[in-house]
């Protein structure tokens, strides 16, 4: 099977490809920089991940002045408005569904709700990455700097982590010994299920995520060896469409395929050639022919367009 058919045909890529939906502006930044960023966990739209977690502190006893001094020292060590999750950065993707569907809705680039929610109401784009190459890029750019990256598929179940989330305690001696990042790393290691579990409401996203702890606001990973294609939505702006190939070539992505998504009767189409620029199926190309063949239904005398 050629690469174009593998990327955009009916056959499922299994776990070979990762798909990342994004807005026009962010797509522009990704292509110009040639990198994809790990973003703050606290910026996600899942209340489990971004809303308040109860956090307690444990400070050794002593005089009032000693306790007050330790409390201030702890604030200094942790920084202003410390949150265990602040150091957590994630990169999120969807994957192909293992159950092949002739409509191609099993493909990671063909998720209408994700196009609406994450790709600017069908006006943004979807990056297609080779998973093995992406994970090698992570190894080269992050793990080589001593950063531990965890990647796995998200599990879905309706669960309340009240016992774990209502009793998070920051110990003075622990913070003094490990520092904020160290304490956060220990918490992530001990409660990894929290970071890779979502409620069933999210199950259609088939998410695979990668997690790293960092003092920086973002961590960027090059896409030079992993980016395989860019799928743009049907409402992708014309002025951006006209320079998309230029952006890709300027950043060294000469090999990356481009496809523009169109929908017909609820099914997605992109074309599936192996040329560098795929033959695109635009809505005007999908209308019935001017003089369509009419086929009579033998049972009811109904007519349908051929």
Coordinates of C-alpha atoms in Angstrom, one line a residue, residues 57-215:
X57 CA 0.3 21.4 54.1
X58 CA 2.1 19.6 56.9
X59 CA 4.5 21.7 58.9
X60 CA 6.4 20.5 62.0
X61 CA 5.3 21.8 65.4
X62 CA 7.1 24.5 67.3
X63 CA 6.5 28.0 68.5
X64 CA 4.2 30.3 66.6
X65 CA 7.2 32.1 65.1
X66 CA 8.9 28.9 64.1
X67 CA 5.7 27.6 62.4
X68 CA 5.2 30.9 60.6
X69 CA 8.9 31.0 59.4
X70 CA 8.6 27.4 58.1
X71 CA 5.3 28.3 56.3
X72 CA 7.0 31.2 54.6
X73 CA 10.0 29.1 53.7
X74 CA 7.7 26.5 52.2
X75 CA 6.0 29.2 50.1
X76 CA 9.4 30.4 48.9
X77 CA 10.5 26.8 48.0
X78 CA 7.3 26.1 46.1
X79 CA 6.9 29.5 44.5
X80 CA 3.8 31.7 44.2
X81 CA 0.4 29.9 43.8
X82 CA 2.0 26.5 43.7
X83 CA -0.1 23.6 42.3
X84 CA 1.2 20.1 41.9
X85 CA -0.1 20.1 38.4
X86 CA 1.6 23.3 37.3
X87 CA 4.8 21.4 36.4
X88 CA 2.9 18.8 34.4
X89 CA 2.9 19.4 30.6
X90 CA 1.1 17.2 28.1
X91 CA 0.8 16.6 24.4
X92 CA -2.5 15.1 23.3
X93 CA -3.5 13.1 20.3
X94 CA -6.2 10.8 19.0
X95 CA -5.7 7.5 17.1
X96 CA -7.4 5.4 14.5
X97 CA -10.2 3.2 15.7
X98 CA -9.3 -0.5 15.4
X99 CA -12.7 -1.3 14.0
X100 CA -12.6 -0.4 10.3
X101 CA -15.6 1.4 8.9
X102 CA -16.2 1.9 5.2
X103 CA -17.3 5.5 5.8
X104 CA -13.7 6.2 7.1
X105 CA -15.1 7.6 10.3
X106 CA -12.7 5.3 12.1
X107 CA -9.7 7.3 10.9
X108 CA -8.1 9.8 13.4
X109 CA -8.4 12.7 11.0
X110 CA -12.2 12.1 10.5
X111 CA -13.7 13.1 13.8
X112 CA -16.5 15.7 13.2
X113 CA -16.9 16.6 16.8
X114 CA -13.1 17.1 17.3
X115 CA -13.0 19.2 14.1
X116 CA -15.7 21.4 15.7
X117 CA -14.2 21.6 19.2
X118 CA -10.4 21.6 18.7
X119 CA -10.0 22.8 15.1
X120 CA -11.9 26.0 15.1
X121 CA -15.2 24.7 13.9
X122 CA -13.8 22.9 10.9
X123 CA -11.6 25.9 9.9
X124 CA -8.3 24.6 11.5
X125 CA -6.1 21.6 10.8
X126 CA -5.1 18.1 11.9
X127 CA -1.5 17.0 12.0
X128 CA -0.8 13.4 11.2
X129 CA 2.3 12.1 13.0
X130 CA 4.2 8.8 12.8
X131 CA 4.0 7.5 16.3
X132 CA 7.4 5.7 16.4
X133 CA 9.2 8.7 14.9
X134 CA 7.5 11.1 17.3
X135 CA 8.5 9.0 20.3
X136 CA 12.1 8.9 19.0
X137 CA 12.0 12.8 18.8
X138 CA 10.8 12.9 22.4
X139 CA 13.7 10.7 23.4
X140 CA 16.2 12.9 21.5
X141 CA 14.9 16.3 22.7
X142 CA 13.5 15.7 26.2
X143 CA 14.7 12.4 27.6
X144 CA 18.2 13.2 26.6
X145 CA 18.0 16.2 29.0
X146 CA 17.1 14.0 31.9
X147 CA 13.4 14.6 31.6
X148 CA 11.1 11.6 32.1
X149 CA 8.3 11.3 29.6
X150 CA 5.4 9.0 30.0
X151 CA 3.1 8.1 27.1
X152 CA 0.1 5.9 27.1
X153 CA -3.5 5.6 26.0
X154 CA -6.1 7.2 28.2
X155 CA -8.5 4.9 30.0
X156 CA -12.2 5.9 30.2
X157 CA -14.5 5.2 33.2
X158 CA -16.8 7.3 35.3
X159 CA -14.8 7.6 38.5
X160 CA -14.5 10.0 41.4
X161 CA -10.9 10.2 42.8
X162 CA -12.2 11.9 45.9
X163 CA -10.1 10.0 48.3
X164 CA -6.9 10.8 46.4
X165 CA -7.8 14.3 45.4
X166 CA -9.3 15.5 48.7
X167 CA -6.3 14.5 50.8
X168 CA -3.2 15.8 48.9
X169 CA -0.7 16.9 51.5
X170 CA 2.6 18.8 50.9
X171 CA 5.0 17.9 53.6
X172 CA 7.5 20.6 54.7
X173 CA 10.5 18.2 55.0
X174 CA 9.6 16.6 51.7
X175 CA 9.4 20.0 49.9
X176 CA 12.7 21.1 51.5
X177 CA 14.4 17.9 50.4
X178 CA 13.0 17.5 46.9
X179 CA 11.8 21.0 45.8
X180 CA 8.6 21.6 43.9
X181 CA 9.4 19.6 40.8
X182 CA 10.6 16.7 42.9
X183 CA 7.4 16.6 44.9
X184 CA 5.3 16.9 41.8
X185 CA 7.2 14.0 40.1
X186 CA 6.7 11.8 43.2
X187 CA 3.0 12.6 43.1
X188 CA 2.7 11.8 39.4
X189 CA 4.6 8.6 39.9
X190 CA 2.3 7.5 42.8
X191 CA -0.9 8.6 41.2
X192 CA -0.3 8.0 37.5
X193 CA -3.9 6.7 37.0
X194 CA -5.2 10.2 37.7
X195 CA -3.3 11.7 34.7
X196 CA -4.3 8.9 32.2
X197 CA -8.0 8.4 33.2
X198 CA -10.9 10.5 31.9
X199 CA -14.7 10.2 32.3
X200 CA -16.7 8.2 29.7
X201 CA -18.0 11.4 28.2
X202 CA -14.6 11.8 26.5
X203 CA -14.3 8.2 25.2
X204 CA -14.9 9.1 21.5
X205 CA -11.6 11.0 21.5
X206 CA -9.5 7.7 21.8
X207 CA -6.8 9.8 23.3
X208 CA -3.2 8.9 23.6
X209 CA -1.2 11.5 25.7
X210 CA 2.4 12.2 26.6
X211 CA 3.3 13.7 30.0
X212 CA 6.5 15.4 31.2
X213 CA 7.4 17.6 34.2
X214 CA 9.1 20.9 33.5
X215 CA 9.7 24.3 35.2

